[in-house]
Short mmCIF file of C-alpha atoms in Angstrom, two decimals:
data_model
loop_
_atom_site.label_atom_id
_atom_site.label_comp_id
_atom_site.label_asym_id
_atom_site.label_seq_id
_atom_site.Cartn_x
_atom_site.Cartn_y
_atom_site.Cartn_z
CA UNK A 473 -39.11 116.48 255.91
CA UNK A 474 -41.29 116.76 258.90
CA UNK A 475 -38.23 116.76 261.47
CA UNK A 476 -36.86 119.53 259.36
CA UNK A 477 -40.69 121.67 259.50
CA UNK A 478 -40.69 121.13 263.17
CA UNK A 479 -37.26 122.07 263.84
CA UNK A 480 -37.69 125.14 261.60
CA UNK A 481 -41.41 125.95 263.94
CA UNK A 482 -38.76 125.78 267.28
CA UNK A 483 -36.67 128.07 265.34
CA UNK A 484 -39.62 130.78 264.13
CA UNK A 485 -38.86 133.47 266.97
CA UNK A 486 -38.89 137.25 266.03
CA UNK A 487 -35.09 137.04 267.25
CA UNK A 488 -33.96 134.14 264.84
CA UNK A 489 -36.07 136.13 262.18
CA UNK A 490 -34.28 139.60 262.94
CA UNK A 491 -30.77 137.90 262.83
CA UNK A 492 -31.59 135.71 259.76
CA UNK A 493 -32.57 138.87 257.75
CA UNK A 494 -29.70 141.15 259.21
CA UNK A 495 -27.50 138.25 258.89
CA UNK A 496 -28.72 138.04 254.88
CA UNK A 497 -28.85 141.96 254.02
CA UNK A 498 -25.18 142.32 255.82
CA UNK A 499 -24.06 139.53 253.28
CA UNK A 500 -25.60 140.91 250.21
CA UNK A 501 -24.23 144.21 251.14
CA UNK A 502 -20.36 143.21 251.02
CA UNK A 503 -20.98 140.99 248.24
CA UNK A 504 -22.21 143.96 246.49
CA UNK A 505 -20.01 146.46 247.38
CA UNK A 506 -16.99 143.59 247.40
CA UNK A 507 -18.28 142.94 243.63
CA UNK A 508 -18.09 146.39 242.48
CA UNK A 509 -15.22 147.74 243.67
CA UNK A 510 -12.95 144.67 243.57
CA UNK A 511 -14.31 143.24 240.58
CA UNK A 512 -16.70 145.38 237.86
CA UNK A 513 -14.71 148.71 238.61
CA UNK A 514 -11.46 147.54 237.58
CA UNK A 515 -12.16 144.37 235.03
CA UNK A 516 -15.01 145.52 233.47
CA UNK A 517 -19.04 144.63 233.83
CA UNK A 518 -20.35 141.69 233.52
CA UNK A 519 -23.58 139.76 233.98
CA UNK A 520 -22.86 136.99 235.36
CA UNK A 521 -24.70 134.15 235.23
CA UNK A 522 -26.43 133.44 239.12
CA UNK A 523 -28.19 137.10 238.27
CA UNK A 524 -29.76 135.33 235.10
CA UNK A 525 -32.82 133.25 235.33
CA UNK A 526 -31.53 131.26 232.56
CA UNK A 527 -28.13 131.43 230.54
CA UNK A 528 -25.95 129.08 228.07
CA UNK A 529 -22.19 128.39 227.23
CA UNK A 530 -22.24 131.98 225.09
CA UNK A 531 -23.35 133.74 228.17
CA UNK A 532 -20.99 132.53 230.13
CA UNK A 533 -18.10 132.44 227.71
CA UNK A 534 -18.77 136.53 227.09
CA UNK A 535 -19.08 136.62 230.94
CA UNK A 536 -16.09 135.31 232.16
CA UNK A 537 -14.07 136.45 228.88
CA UNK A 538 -14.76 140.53 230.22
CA UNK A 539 -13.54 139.39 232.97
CA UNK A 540 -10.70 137.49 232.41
CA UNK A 541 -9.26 134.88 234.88
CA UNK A 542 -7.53 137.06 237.21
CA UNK A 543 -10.94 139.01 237.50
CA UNK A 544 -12.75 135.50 237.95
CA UNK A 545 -10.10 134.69 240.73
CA UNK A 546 -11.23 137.88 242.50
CA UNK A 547 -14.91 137.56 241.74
CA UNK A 548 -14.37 133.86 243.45
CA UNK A 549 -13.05 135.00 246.58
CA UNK A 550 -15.53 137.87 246.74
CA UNK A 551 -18.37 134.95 246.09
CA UNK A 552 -17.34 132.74 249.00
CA UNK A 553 -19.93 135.04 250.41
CA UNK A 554 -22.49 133.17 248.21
CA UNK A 555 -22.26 130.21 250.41
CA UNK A 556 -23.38 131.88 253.48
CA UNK A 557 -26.40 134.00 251.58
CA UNK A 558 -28.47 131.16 250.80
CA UNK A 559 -28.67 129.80 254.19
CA UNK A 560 -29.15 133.29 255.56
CA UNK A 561 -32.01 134.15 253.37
CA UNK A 562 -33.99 130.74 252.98
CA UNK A 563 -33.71 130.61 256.90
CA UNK A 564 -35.28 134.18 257.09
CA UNK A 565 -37.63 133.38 254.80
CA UNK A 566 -38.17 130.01 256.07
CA UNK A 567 -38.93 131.71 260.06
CA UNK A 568 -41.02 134.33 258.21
CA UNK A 569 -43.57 131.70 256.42
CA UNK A 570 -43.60 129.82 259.67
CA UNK A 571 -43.76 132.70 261.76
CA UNK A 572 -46.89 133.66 259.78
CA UNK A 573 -48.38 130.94 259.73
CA UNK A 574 -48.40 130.48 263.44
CA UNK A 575 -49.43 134.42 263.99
CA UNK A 576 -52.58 133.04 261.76
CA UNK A 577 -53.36 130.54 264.28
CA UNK A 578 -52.76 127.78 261.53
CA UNK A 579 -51.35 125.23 263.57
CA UNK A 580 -51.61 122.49 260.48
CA UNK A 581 -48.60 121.23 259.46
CA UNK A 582 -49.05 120.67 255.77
CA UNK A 583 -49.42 123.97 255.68
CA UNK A 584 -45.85 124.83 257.80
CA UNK A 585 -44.22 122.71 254.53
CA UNK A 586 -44.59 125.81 252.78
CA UNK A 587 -41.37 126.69 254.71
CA UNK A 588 -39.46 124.38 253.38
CA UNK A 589 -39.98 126.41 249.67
CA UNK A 590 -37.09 129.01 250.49
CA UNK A 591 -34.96 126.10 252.01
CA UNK A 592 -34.69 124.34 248.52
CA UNK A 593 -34.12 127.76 247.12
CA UNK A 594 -31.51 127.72 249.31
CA UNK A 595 -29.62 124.58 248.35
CA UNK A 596 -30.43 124.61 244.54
CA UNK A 597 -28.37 128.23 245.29
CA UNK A 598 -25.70 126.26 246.98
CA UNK A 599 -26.03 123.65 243.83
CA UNK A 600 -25.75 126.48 241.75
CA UNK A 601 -22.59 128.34 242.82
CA UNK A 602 -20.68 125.06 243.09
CA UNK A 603 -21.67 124.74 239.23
CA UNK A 604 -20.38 128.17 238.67
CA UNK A 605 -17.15 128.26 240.63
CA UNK A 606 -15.87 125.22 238.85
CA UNK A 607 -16.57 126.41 235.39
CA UNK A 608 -14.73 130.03 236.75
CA UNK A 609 -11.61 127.67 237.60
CA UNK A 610 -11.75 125.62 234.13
CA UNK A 611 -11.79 129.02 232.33
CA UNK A 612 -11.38 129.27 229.36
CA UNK A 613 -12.04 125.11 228.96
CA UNK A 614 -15.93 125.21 229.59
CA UNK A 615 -18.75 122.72 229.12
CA UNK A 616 -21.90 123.08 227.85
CA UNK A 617 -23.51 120.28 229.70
CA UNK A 618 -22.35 121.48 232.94
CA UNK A 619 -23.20 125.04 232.24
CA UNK A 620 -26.88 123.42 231.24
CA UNK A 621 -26.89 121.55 234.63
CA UNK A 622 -25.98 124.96 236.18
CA UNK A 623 -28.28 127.31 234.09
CA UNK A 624 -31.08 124.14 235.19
CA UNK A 625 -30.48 124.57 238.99
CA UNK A 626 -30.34 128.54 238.66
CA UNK A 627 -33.88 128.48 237.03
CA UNK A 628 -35.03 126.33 239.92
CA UNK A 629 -33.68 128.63 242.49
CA UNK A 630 -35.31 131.33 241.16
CA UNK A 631 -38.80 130.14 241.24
CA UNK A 632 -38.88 128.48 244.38
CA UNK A 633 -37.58 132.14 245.59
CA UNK A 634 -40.00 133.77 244.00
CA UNK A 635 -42.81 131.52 245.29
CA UNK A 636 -41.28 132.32 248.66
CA UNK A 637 -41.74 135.86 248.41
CA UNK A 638 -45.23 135.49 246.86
CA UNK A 639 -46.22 132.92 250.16
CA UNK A 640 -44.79 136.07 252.48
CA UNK A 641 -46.56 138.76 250.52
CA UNK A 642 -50.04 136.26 250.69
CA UNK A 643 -49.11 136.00 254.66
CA UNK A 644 -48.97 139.22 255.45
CA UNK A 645 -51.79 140.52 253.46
CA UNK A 646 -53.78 137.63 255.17
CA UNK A 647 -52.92 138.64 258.51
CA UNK A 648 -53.56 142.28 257.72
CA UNK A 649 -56.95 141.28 256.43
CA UNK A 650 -57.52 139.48 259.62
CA UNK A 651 -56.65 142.09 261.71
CA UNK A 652 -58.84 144.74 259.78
CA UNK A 653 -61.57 142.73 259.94
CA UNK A 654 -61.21 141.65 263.52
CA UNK A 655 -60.83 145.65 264.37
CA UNK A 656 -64.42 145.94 262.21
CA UNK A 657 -66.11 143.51 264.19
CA UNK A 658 -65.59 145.14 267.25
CA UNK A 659 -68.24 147.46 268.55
CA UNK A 660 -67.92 150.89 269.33
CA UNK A 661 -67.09 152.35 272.92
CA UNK A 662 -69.86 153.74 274.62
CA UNK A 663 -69.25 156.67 276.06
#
């Protein structure tokens, strides 16, 4: 785990953080727009279940069922996408908490494992569309235990992305603070 930190803490540069987040919001942008017009405008909406924080069989079943399986065949190809997103955004994330954390002068490295919170967002994501993609091909034969397994490692994903964005959010309102009170601190120009 620590190799990984450290080799993340190389990696925290404002440059690797710019292309990590335009790499993610490029990806997110054609897997929307991909979605929408290839998929949802002409088989019909669906929520499908890596939007969910938690689903079953039902929600599944009524998911892939509006959109049939030549609509899941296209929704597939459009989601290859979804293999590349996770490891675009937990590496953003990833630089950001490090980058942070280094702007705070926190050199400790327990604290730098905090980065590795959007990485396993990252790969339960990964765990999470393989789930997914195989129950889309073994439409209309699903299984409820591999749905569970899937609906387990979505949950998962979800929190340890939303305790990533609460760590960035608690970063930068740290280093704000810092910098306010640093600015208060100093004394006034004589003039």
């Amino acid at each position: 785990m620590q190799r990984l930190v450290n080799r993340l803490d190389k990696m925290a540069t404002s440059r690797n953080l710019a292309i990590t987040i335009i790499t993610s919001m490029i990806v997110i942008s054609i897997m929307s727009i991909g979605t929408q017009s290839l998929v949802y405008d002409v088989y019909g909406e669906a929520d499908m279940p890596d939007l969910m924080f938690r689903y079953d069989i039902d929600d599944v079943s009524e998911a892939f069922g509006i959109l049939g399986s030549e609509g899941l065949d296209v929704w597939l190809t459009v989601h290859l996408l979804d293999y590349i997103f996770p490891a675009a955004y937990s590496l953003a994330l990833a630089i950001g908490i490090i980058t942070g954390i280094n702007k705070l002068d926190l050199e400790n490295q327990s604290a730098k494992l905090m980065s590795l919170i959007p990485i396993f967002a990252g790969v339960f994501d990964c765990f999470e569309n393989i789930i997914i993609a195989q129950q889309a091909l073994a439409y209309p034969n699903l299984s409820a235990s591999i749905i569970s397994m899937g609906s387990f490692f979505t949950s998962i994903k979800w929190l340890f992305l939303y305790l990533s964005f609460v760590l960035v959010f608690f970063i930068l309102i740290w280093g704000v603070w810092r910098r306010v009170s640093r600015n208060n601190e100093k004394p006034p120009d004589e003039v």
